[in-house]
Each structure stands twice: as C-alpha cells, then as structure tokens.
Coordinates of C-alpha atoms in Angstrom, one line a residue:
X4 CA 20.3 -21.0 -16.4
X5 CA 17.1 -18.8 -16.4
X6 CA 16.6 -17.3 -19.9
X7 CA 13.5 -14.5 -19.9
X8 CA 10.4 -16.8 -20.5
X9 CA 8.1 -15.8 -23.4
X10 CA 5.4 -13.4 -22.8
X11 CA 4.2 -12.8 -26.3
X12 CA 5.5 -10.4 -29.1
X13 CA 8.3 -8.6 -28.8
X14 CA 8.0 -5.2 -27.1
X15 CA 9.0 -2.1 -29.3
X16 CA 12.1 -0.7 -28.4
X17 CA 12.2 2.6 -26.8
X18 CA 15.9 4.7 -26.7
X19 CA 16.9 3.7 -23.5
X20 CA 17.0 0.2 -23.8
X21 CA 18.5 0.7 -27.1
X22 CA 21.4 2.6 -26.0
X23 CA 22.2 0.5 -23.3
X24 CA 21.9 -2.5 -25.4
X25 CA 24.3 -0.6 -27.8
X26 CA 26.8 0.1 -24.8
X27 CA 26.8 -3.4 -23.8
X28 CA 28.4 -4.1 -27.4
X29 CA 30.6 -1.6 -26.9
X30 CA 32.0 -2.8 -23.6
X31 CA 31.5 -6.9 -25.1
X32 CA 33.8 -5.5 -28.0
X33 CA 36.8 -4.0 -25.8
X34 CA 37.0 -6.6 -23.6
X35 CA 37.3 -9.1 -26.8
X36 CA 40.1 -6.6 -27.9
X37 CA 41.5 -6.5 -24.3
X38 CA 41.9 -10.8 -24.5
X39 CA 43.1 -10.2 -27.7
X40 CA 45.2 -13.0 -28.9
X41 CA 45.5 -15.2 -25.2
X42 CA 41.9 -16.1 -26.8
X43 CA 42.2 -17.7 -30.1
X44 CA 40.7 -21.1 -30.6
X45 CA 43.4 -23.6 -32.4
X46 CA 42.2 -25.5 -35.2
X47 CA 42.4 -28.8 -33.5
X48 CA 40.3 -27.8 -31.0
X49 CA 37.8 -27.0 -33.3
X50 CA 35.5 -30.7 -32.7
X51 CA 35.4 -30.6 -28.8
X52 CA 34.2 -26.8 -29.5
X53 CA 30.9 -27.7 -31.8
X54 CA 30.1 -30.2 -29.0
X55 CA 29.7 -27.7 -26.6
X56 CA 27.9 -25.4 -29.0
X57 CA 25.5 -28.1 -29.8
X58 CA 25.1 -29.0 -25.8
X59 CA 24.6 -25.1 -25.4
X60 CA 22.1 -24.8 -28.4
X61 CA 20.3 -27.7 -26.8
X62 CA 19.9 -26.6 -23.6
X63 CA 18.7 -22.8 -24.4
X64 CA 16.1 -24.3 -27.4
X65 CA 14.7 -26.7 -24.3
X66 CA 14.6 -24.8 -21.1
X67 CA 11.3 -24.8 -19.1
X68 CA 9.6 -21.6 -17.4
X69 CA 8.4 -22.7 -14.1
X70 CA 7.4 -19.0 -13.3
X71 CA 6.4 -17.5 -16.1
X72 CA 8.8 -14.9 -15.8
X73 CA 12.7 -16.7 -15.8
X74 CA 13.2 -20.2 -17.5
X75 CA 16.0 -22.7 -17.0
X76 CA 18.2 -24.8 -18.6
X77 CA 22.2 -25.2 -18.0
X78 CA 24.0 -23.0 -20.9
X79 CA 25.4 -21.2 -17.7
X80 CA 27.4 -24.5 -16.5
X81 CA 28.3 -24.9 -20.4
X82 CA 29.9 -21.3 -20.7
X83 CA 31.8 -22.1 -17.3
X84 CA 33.1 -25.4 -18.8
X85 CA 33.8 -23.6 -22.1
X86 CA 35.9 -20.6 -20.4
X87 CA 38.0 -23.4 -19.1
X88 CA 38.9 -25.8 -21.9
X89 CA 38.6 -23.2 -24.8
X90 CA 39.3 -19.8 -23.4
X91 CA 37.2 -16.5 -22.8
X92 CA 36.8 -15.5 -26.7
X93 CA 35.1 -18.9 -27.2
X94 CA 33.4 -18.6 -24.4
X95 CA 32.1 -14.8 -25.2
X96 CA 31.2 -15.4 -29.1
X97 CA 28.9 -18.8 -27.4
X98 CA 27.1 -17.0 -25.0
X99 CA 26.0 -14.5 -27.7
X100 CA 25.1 -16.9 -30.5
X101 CA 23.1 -19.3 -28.0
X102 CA 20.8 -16.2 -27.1
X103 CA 20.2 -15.6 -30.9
X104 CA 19.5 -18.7 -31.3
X105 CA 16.3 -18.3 -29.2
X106 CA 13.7 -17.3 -32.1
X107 CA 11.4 -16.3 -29.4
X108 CA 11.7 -12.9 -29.9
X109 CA 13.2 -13.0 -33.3
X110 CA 16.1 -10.4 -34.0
X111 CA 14.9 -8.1 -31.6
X112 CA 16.0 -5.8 -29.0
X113 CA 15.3 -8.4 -25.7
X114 CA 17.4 -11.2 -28.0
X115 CA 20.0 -8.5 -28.6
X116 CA 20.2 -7.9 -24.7
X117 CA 19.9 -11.8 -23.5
X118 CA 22.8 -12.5 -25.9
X119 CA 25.1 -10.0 -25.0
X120 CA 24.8 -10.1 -21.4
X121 CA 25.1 -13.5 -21.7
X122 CA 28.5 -13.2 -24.1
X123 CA 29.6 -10.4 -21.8
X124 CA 29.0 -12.7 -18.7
X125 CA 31.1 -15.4 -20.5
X126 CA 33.5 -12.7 -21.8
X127 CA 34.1 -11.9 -18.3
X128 CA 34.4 -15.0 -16.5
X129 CA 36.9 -15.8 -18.6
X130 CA 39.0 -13.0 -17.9
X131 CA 38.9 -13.6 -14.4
X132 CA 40.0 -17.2 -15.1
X133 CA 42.8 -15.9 -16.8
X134 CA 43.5 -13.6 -14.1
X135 CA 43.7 -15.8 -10.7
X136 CA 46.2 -18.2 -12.8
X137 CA 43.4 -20.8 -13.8
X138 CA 44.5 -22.8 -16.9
X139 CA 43.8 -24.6 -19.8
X140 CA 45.5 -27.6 -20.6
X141 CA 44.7 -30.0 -18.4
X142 CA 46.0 -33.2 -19.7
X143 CA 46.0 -36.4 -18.0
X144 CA 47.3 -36.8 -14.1
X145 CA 47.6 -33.4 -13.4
X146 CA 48.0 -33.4 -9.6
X147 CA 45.1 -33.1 -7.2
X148 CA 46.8 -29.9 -5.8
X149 CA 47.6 -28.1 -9.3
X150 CA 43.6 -29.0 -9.7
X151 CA 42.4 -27.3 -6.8
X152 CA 44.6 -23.6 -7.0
X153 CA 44.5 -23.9 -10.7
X154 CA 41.6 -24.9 -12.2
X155 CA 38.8 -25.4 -9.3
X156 CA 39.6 -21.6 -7.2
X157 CA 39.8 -19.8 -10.8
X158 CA 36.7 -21.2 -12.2
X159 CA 34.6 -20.3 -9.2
X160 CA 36.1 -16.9 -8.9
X161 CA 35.2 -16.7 -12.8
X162 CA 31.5 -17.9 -11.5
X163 CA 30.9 -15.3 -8.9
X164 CA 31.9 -12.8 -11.6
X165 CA 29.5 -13.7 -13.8
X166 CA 27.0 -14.0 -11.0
X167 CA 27.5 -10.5 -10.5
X168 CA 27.6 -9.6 -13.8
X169 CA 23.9 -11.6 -14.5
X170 CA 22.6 -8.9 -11.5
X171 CA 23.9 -5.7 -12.4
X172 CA 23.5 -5.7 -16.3
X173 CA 19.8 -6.8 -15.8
X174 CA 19.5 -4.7 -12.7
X175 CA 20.2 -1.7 -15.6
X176 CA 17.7 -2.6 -17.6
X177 CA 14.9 -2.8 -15.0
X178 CA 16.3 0.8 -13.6
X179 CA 15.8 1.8 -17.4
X180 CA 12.6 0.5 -17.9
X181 CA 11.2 1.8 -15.3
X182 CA 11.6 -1.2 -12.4
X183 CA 12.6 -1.0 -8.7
X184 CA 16.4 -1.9 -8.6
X185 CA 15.9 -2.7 -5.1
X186 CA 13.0 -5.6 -5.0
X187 CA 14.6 -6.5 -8.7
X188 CA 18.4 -7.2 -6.4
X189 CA 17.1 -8.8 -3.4
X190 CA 15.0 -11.1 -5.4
X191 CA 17.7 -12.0 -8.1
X192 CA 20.5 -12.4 -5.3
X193 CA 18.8 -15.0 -3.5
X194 CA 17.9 -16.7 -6.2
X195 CA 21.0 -16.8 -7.9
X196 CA 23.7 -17.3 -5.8
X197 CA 22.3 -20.8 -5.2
X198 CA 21.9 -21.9 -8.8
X199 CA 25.6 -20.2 -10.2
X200 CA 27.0 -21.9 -7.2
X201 CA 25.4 -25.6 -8.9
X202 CA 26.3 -24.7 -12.1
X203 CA 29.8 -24.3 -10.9
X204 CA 30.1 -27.8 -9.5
X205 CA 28.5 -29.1 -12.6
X206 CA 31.3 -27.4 -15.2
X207 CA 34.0 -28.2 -12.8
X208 CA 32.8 -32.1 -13.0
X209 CA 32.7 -32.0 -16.9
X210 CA 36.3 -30.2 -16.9
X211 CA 37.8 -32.7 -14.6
X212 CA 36.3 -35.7 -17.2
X213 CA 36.7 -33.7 -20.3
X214 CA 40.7 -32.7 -19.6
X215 CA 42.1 -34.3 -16.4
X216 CA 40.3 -37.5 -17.0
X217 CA 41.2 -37.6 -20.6
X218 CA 37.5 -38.6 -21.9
X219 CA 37.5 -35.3 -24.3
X220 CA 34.6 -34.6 -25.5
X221 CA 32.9 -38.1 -25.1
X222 CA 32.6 -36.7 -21.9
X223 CA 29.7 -34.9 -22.4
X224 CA 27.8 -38.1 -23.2
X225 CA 28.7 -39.0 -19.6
X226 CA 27.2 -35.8 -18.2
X227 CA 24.0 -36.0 -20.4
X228 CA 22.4 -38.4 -18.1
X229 CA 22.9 -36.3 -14.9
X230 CA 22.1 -33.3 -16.8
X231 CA 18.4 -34.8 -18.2
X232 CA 17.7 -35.9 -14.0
X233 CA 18.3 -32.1 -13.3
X234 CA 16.6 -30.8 -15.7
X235 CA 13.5 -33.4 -15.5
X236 CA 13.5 -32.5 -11.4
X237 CA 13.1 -28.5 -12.9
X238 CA 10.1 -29.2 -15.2
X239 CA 8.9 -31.4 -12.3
X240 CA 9.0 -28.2 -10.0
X241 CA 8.0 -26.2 -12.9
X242 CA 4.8 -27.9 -13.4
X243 CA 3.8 -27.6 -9.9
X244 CA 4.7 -23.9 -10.0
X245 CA 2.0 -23.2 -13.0
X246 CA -0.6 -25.3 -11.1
X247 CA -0.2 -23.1 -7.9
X248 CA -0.5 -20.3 -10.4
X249 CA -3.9 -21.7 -11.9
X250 CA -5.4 -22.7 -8.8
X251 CA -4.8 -18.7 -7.3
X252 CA -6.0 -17.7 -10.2
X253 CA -9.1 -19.7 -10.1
X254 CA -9.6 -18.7 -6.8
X255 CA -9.5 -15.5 -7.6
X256 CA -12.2 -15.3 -10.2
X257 CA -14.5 -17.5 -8.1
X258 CA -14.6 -14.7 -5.4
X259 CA -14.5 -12.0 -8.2
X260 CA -17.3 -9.1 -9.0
X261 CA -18.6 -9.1 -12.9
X262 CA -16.1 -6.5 -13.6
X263 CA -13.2 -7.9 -12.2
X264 CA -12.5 -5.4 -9.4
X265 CA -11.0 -7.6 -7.1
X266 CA -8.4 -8.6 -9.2
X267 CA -7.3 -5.2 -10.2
X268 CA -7.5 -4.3 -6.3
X269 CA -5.5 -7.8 -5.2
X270 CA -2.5 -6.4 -7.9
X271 CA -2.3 -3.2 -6.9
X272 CA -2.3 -4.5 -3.1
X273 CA 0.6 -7.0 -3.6
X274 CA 2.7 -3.8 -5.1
X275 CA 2.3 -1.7 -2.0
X276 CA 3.1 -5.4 0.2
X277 CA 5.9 -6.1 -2.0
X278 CA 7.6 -2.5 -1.5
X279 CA 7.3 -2.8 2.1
X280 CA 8.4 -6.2 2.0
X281 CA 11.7 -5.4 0.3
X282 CA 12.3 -2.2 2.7
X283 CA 12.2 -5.0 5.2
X284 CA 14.3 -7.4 3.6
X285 CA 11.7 -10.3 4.0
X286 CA 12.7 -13.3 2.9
X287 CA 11.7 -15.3 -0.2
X288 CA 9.0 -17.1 2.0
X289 CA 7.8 -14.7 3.6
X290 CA 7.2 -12.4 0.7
X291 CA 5.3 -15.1 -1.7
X292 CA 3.1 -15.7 1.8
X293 CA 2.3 -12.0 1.7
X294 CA 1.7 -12.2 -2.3
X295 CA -0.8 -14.8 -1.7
X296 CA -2.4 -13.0 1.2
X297 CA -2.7 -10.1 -0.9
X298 CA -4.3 -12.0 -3.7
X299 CA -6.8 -13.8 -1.5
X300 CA -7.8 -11.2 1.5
X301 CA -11.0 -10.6 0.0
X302 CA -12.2 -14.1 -0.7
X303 CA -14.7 -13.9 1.7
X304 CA -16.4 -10.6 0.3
X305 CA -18.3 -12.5 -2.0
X306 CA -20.7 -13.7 0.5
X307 CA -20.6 -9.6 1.6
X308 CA -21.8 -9.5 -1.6
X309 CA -24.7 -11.3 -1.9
X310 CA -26.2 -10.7 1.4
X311 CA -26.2 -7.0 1.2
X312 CA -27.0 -6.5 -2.2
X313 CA -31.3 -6.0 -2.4
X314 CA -30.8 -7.0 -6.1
X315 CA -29.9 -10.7 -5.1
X316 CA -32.3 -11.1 -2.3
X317 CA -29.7 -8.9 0.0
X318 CA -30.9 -7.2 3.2
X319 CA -29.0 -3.8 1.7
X320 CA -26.1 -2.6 1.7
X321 CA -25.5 0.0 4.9
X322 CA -26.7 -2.1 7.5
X323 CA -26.1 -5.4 6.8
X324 CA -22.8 -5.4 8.9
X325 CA -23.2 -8.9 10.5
X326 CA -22.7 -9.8 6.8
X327 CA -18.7 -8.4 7.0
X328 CA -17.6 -9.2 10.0
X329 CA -17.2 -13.0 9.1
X330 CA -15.6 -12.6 5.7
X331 CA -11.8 -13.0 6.7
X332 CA -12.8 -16.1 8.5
X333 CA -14.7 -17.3 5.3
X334 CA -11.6 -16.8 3.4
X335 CA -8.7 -18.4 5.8
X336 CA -11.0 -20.9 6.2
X337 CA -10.7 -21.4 2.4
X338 CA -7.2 -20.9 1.8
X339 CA -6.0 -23.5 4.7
X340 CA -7.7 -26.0 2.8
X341 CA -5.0 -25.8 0.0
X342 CA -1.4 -26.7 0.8
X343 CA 1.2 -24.3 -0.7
X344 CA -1.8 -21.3 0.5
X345 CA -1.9 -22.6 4.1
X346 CA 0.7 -20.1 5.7
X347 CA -1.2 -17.1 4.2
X348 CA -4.5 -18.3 6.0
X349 CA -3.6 -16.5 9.7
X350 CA -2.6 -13.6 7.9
X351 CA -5.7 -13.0 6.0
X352 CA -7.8 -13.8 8.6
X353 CA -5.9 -11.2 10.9
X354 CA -5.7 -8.5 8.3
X355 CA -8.7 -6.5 10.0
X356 CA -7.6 -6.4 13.0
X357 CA -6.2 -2.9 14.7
X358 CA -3.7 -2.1 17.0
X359 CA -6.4 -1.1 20.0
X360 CA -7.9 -4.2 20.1
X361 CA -11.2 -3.0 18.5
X362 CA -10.9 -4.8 15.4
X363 CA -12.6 -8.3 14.0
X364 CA -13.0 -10.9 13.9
X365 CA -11.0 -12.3 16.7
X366 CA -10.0 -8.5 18.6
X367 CA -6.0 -9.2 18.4
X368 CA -4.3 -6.3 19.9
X369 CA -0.4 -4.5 18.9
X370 CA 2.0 -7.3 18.2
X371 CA -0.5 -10.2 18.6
X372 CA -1.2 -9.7 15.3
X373 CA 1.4 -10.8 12.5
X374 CA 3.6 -8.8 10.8
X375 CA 2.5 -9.8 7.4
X376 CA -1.1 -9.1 8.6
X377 CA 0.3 -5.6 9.8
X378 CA 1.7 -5.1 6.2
X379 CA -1.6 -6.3 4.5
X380 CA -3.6 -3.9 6.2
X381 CA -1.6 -0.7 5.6
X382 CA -1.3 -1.7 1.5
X383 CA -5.3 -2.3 2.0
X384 CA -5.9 0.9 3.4
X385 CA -3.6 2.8 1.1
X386 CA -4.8 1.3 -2.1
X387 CA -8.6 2.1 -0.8
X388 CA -7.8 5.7 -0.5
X389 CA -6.1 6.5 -3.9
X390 CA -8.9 4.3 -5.3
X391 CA -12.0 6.3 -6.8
X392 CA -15.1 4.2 -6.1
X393 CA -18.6 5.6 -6.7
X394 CA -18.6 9.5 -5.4
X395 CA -16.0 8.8 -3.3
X396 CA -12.9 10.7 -4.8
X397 CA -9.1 9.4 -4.5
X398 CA -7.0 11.0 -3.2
X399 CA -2.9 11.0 -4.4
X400 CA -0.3 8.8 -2.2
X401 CA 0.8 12.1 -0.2
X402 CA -2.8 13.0 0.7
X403 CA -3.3 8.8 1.0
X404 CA -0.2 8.8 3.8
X405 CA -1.6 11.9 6.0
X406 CA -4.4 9.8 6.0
X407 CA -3.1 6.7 7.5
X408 CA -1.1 8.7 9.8
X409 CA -4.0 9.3 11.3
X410 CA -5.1 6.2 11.9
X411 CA -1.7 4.9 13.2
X412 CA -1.3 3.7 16.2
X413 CA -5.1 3.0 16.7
X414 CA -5.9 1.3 13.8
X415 CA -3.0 0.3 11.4
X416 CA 1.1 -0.1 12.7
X417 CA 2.5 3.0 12.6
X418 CA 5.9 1.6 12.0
X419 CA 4.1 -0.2 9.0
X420 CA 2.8 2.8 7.6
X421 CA 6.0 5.3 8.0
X422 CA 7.9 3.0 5.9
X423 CA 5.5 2.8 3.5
X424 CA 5.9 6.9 3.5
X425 CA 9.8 5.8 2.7
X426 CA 9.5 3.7 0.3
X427 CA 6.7 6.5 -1.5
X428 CA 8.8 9.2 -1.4
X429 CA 9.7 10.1 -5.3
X430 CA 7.8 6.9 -6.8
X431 CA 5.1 7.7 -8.5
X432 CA 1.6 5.9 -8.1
X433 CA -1.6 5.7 -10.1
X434 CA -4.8 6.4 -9.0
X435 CA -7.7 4.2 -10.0
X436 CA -11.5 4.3 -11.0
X437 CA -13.4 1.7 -10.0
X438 CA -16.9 1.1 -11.5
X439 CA -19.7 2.8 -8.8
X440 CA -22.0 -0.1 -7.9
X441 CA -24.7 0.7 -4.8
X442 CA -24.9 -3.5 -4.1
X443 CA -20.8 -3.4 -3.4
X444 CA -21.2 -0.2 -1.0
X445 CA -20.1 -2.2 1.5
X446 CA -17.6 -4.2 -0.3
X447 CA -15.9 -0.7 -1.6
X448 CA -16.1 1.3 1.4
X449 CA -15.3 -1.3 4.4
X450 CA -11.1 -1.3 3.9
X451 CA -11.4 3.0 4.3
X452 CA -9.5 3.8 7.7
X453 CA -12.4 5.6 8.8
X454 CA -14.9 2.6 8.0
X455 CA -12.7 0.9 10.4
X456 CA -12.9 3.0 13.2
X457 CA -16.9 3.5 12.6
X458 CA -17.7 -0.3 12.6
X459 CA -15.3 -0.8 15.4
X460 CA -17.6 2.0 17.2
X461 CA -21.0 0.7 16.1
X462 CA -19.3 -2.8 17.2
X463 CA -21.9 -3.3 20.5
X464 CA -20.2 -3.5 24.3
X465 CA -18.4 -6.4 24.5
X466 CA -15.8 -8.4 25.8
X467 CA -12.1 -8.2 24.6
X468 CA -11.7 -11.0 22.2
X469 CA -13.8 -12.4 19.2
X470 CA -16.5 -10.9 17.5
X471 CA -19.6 -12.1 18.2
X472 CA -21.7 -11.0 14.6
X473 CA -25.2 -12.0 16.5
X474 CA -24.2 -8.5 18.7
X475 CA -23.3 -6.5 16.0
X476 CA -25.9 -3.8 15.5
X477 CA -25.7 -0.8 13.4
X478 CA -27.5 2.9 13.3
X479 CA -30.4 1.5 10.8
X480 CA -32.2 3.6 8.7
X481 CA -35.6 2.8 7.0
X482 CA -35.2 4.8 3.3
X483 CA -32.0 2.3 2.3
X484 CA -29.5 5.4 3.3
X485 CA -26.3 4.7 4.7
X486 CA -26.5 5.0 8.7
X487 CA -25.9 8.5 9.8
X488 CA -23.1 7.8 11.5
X489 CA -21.5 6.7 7.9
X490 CA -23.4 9.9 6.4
X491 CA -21.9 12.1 8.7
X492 CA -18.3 13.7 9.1
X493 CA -17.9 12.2 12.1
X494 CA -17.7 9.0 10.1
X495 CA -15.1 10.0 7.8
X496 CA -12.8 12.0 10.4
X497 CA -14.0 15.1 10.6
X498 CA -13.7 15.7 14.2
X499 CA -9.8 14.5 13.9
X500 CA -7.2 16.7 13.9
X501 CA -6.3 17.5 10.3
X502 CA -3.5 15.2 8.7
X503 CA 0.1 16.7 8.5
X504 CA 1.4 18.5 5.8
X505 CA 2.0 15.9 3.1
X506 CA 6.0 14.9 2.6
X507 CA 6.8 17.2 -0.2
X508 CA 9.1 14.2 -2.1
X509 CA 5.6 12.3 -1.8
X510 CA 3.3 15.1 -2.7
X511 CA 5.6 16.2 -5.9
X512 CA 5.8 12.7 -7.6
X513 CA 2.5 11.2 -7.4
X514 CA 0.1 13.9 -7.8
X515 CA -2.7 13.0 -10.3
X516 CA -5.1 15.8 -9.9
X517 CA -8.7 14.3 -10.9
X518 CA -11.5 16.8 -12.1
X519 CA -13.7 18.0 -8.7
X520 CA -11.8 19.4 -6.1
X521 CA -11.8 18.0 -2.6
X522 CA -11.3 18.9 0.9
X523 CA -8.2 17.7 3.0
X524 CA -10.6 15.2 4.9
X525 CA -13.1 13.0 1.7
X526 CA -16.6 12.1 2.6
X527 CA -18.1 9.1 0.9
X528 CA -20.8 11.3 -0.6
X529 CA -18.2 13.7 -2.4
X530 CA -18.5 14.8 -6.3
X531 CA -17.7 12.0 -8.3
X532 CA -14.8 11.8 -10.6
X533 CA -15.8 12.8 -13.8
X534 CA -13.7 10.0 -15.6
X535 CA -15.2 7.1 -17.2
X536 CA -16.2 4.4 -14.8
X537 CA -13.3 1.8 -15.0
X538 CA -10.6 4.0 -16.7
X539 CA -7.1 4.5 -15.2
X540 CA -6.0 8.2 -14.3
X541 CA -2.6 6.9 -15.5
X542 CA -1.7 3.1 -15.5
X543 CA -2.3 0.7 -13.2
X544 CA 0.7 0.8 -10.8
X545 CA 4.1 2.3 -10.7
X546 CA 5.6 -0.7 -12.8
X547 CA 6.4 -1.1 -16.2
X548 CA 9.5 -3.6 -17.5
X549 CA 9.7 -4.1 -20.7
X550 CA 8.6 -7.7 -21.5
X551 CA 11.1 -10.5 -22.4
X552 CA 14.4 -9.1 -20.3
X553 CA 13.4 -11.9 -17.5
X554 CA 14.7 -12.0 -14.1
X555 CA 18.1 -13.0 -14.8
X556 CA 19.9 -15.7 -17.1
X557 CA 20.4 -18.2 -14.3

C-alpha cells in the first residue's frame, strides 16, 4: 500500500482541503449508517480482529518510501482480508485508526485525509462485498465452487472499488490543491491497478488459510514470512530508487552555475515535458526518460561556460560558438555512461536539432529526430522565452506560444508546439528572473528560437549531416559586443511576419505583466526587468499540492 511519504512538517490547512476532508466524514459516516447492523463485530470474533489490527499497525508504522513521494507497505491487502472475515464496519473503523496511527503528521489535516480515505476505501469495499453475494463464514471444506462465486469474484469486485476509490478521492485533493487531475490519473492508474491487483491475491490467500483452511488467526504467522520477502524486495527497489535520485542530483550540481540556474531551469523544463507527455498519454517509461532528459540537457553547458567566459581564461562570450556546438554530445556522452540514464542520452544529444536539417550537432531532419527530443526542445524554447535573463524581458505563455509558432515547422515540431498551446490554454504559468551574468551570455541566450535560426545561419556552407565545430565561424567583433547579426533585429525576428494574435484562453490566465513595456517581437538588448535579480514574478511553476496527501494509498 503507498501511504504519502514524509516531506517535513505538516502543511497549514487552507478551507478547501478542510471542507473536503470534512465531506469525506460526512460520506464515511452514512455509509457506516447505511451497513448499519449487517456490520457488527460479535464478541467472539474479537481476538482474530486485534491480530489484524496489530498486522495493520505494523505494516503502516514500517512502510518504506522508494520515491519520496508514495511509500509502501500492505495495510491495503489487510483491509481486503478484513472486509472478508469481519465485515465492512471493521473494515472502515481499521482503515481510519491505522492512518492515525501514523504520527508523521501528528493530528493534522493530511492524517485526517489518509485515514478517511483509507476507512472510506475499506468502508466501501466492503459494501461491494456484501453486494455481489461475497460472504463471511467460511468454515472448513467449503466447496471449491462456493469459493470462487462467493468469496474470490466478490473480493476482487470489492478491490477494484477501492482501487477506484484510492484515485478519485486523492484525484480531489490534487484538483483542490491546485494539481493537474490529468498527469495526477494517468500516473496513479498505472501504478495502481498493478499493485491492488497483488494485494488482492495476497488477502484472498490469507482468507482461504484463515477461514476455509481453518488455521484462524495462526494464519497470519504463515503469511508473515511471504509478506517480509515482499516487503524486503520493496526496500530493495526502494533503495535503488533514492540512489538514482542522488546520482541525478549530483549530476546536476556538478554541471550547475554558482547560483543554481540550471536547476531551477531543468524543473521548470520537466513541467512543460511532463504536460505534453500526459496530453500524449506516454507511457511510464517514456515519461521518466523525458524527466531525465530534461534534468540533464544542459550538462554539457558547463564547458560553454568556461570557454567563453573572459573571467576564467574564456575567449568571450559572443563569438566563442565552436564552444556550443559540442555541448549536447558532451552531455549524452555523460549520461550513457550510467545505466538507468542511458535511454535519455539520444534524446539529449538530439534536442538541438530542427526540423530543416540546419540544426547541431549531427543535422537530423523532421522525424529523424525522436519524439522525446521533439518534446525537449519545444519545453526548452518555451521556458527560455518566459524566462527574464539579463535585459532580455519574458514574455507571458500566450506571447511565449506566438513565438514558437513562428519557429514551427523550421525549427521546433509544430505538432509539438500546438499541443503545448492545448494543454496552456487556462493554466497559469510563472515567469522567472534569472540573475544577469555577461560570462553565461551564451549559456542564457543559445535555447531562444531566434538564437537557433541565427547560429544555424552563421553555421558555414556545409554538407547535410554533422557539424563540423572547426567550420563554425561567426560575425566577430573586436570591442567584446555581441556579433551584429545577434545585435540586430534581424537576429531576433524582426524581418518575420509578426506572431498571431495570442489564444485569448492563453493570454487571459497567464499574464504577469513585468515593469518595462515590450514590443510584440523582444530583442536581447531590451529594458531590463526592474525586479530583483533572482526573484520570482509569481512562484516557480504552475504546481502547488499540498505536502503529505501522497500519490495514492497503494
């Protein structure tokens, strides 16, 4: 079962989650009054019943958190079992009290949600059991057919139920706190359908030792064993998910600037990926290959970096071009070295590319390069634009997707960036202020739309196919001035036709309007935003769940 995973103190409640929390008693309530009587617990039964508690209290007090964001443990397969042999109340109250008893968040509004979503679950699941003619005394030699229509069907009917249940109620909360229903039900259906479907064959075993077998509740010292070898496989793949986690990490602050641009720029990157990604319905591969891409693209700049900046020994920072060409080699070249990155390393290494052929470093034209790469480059581009960096001004997401509608079709997939005008429209996105640094000019500027189609210009004749950086030449200038080329409006799209009138769902929901007005078509040397260098216009990115609800008690 995935509980939400610690993530520090418990957030302050806001009314929203509080009333839904308070309608989720409401509902937990009636359906408790709705079981009514069909629910009581006999005396007798009373033993069997604190073993399961205690196996339930066990299992939520020692789940593991591969993720950092969902943890697992098998109170899940312990409700189902519970539903069975005791009924839906005993079922309901368990699920609640087991949640409590997580002091993670104390008595707070996230333990207040976990536990009744999980007693409403159980509450539930219960009632379909009860429904579909599933039963509860199952004594000794109760025939292999009576097993099958009346225990087996009804339990896993009352599993799917509370599979549903597990997405809907959370996918409430995320809509409430602010989270994208769709990425949030994609993600959680994939992952949970397989895990409810184990935890059903798990509670059906324990039913079929605990009743038809007629072990009782000895029984769940037989299933303790089994349980441990799951569980110790989980940590197991936990621990391996936390040391992926610290190696990206690590190489993302070994390619980082001093003030950490990169990483902010790599997050707000994977958000644009990740919406496109779900429009698509990628699949669970494919969309941690693209969150790694994202992560990594720029691993290379570092070299960028250090060559052009006259500070370090650097030839400068406008002409050095020879200097970027190679960097999404450098950084596949990285990346393939390390196992679980490997798939992203042709996606990074392709995500300068355009769809004319013109692009570097290996001149891949329309489909030859990959999708992902496709998908990269358009959440590059966009990010770039509503980005303030130096005196270059962003601009909001509706301004952001004329722009790349200009480029479409030359430069970036215009399929690519059409759904990302979709998936825009009405979803709000923050513009950002990054630090002005002359040594990074090159580093800042070279993912703009327009950058792209200037160095594919200043690119010398050659040959379709790779780059060849020794013929790379750029307009050079001899006062340490961008070339005028990159001065000019030429280089920034003037002489294109102006972009279409924004999509008014965009242009209404995103607009931060930053002090300095500018025209339809920016120039790099425009009036600088008058914010504090480093400060967010709003926050950074669309996103903001509440802490502690988890992805879903699995």
């Amino acid at each position: 079962m995935s509980e939400p995973a610690p993530t520090g103190r418990s957030p302050r409640p806001s009314r929203g989650p509080f009333a839904y929390v308070l309608l989720l008693a409401l509902v937990w309530w009636a359906l408790a009054l709705y079981v009514g009587t069909r629910g009581a617990v006999r005396l007798e039964e009373l033993p069997g019943l604190l073993v399961l508690a205690l196996m339930a209290l066990i299992s939520a007090l020692t789940r593991d958190t591969p993720t950092g964001a969902a943890a697992n443990s098998f109170t899940t397969a312990i409700l189902l079992a519970c539903l069975v042999l005791y009924g839906p109340i005993a079922a309901g109250v368990l699920g609640v009290v087991t949640a409590f008893a997580d002091r993670t968040y104390g008595f707070s509004i996230v333990s207040a949600f976990n536990g009744l979503m999980m007693g409403l679950m159980s509450l539930a699941g219960g009632i379909t059991y009860l429904t579909v003619g599933g039963v509860h005394d199952l004594g000794p030699g109760m025939a292999p057919d009576l097993l099958g229509w009346q225990v087996a069907l009804p339990l896993f009917m009352a599993d799917l139920v509370m599979c549903l249940l597990n997405v809907l109620v959370l996918g409430g909360m995320v809509v409430i706190t602010g989270g994208s229903w769709r990425s949030m039900l994609l993600g959680s259906v994939r992952g949970l359908v397989p895990l409810y479907l184990g935890y059903g064959v798990i509670a059906f075993v324990f039913v079929l030792l605990w009743g038809a077998a007629g072990v009782g509740p000895l029984s769940a010292v037989l299933m303790a064993a089994p349980l441990a070898i799951v569980r110790f496989v989980y940590v197991q793949y936990g621990d391996e998910v936390r040391a992926h986690a610290r190696v990206l990490t690590l190489l993302t602050a070994s390619a980082d600037s001093h003030d950490g641009r990169l990483a902010v720029h790599a997050r707000r990157v994977d958000r644009v990926c990740q919406l496109i990604a779900a429009h698509l319905a990628l699949g669970e591969n494919e969309r941690q290959v693209l969150t790694y891409a994202a992560k990594l693209h720029d691993l290379g700049m570092k070299g960028v970096l250090c060559a052009t900046d006259t500070r370090r020994g650097g030839s400068g920072p406008y002409t050095n071009v020879r200097a970027l060409i190679p960097h999404p080699v450098t950084a596949s070249e990285i990346v393939r070295e390390v196992d679980f990155l490997a798939d992203a390393a042709p996606i990074i290494r392709a995500h300068h590319e355009r769809m004319d052929g013109r692009g570097y470093p290996d001149g891949l034209r329309g489909e030859e390069i990959p999708l992902l790469a496709r998908i990269l480059a358009v959440a590059d581009a966009f990010d770039a634009l509503t980005t303030t960096k130096g005196v270059r001004e962003a601009i909001g997401a509706a301004d952001a997707i004329a722009e790349l509608r200009l480029s479409a079709g030359a430069h970036l997939d215009p399929e690519i960036v059409e759904i990302l005008a979709q998936v825009m429209r009405g979803r709000s996105w923050s513009l950002y202020v990054d630090p002005a640094d002359e040594g990074a000019w090159l580093w800042d500027q070279h993912t703009l739309p327009a950058m792209s189609d200037v160095i594919a210009d200043e690119l010398v004749d050659r040959a379709p196919g790779p780059v060849d950086v020794n013929e790379v030449s750029l307009s050079s200038t001899t006062d340490g001035s961008p070339p005028a080329p990159w001065r000019s409006g030429t280089a920034l799209g003037a002489s294109r036709p102006s972009p279409e009138t924004p999509d008014p769902e965009v242009a209404g929901a995103d607009r931060v309007d930053l002090p300095g007005a500018m025209s339809r078509r920016r120039g790099i040397g425009r009036s600088a935003n008058a914010q504090k260098p480093g400060a967010l216009s709003r926050t950074d990115g669309p996103f903001s769940v509440v802490p502690g609800y988890g992805k879903g008690h699995r």
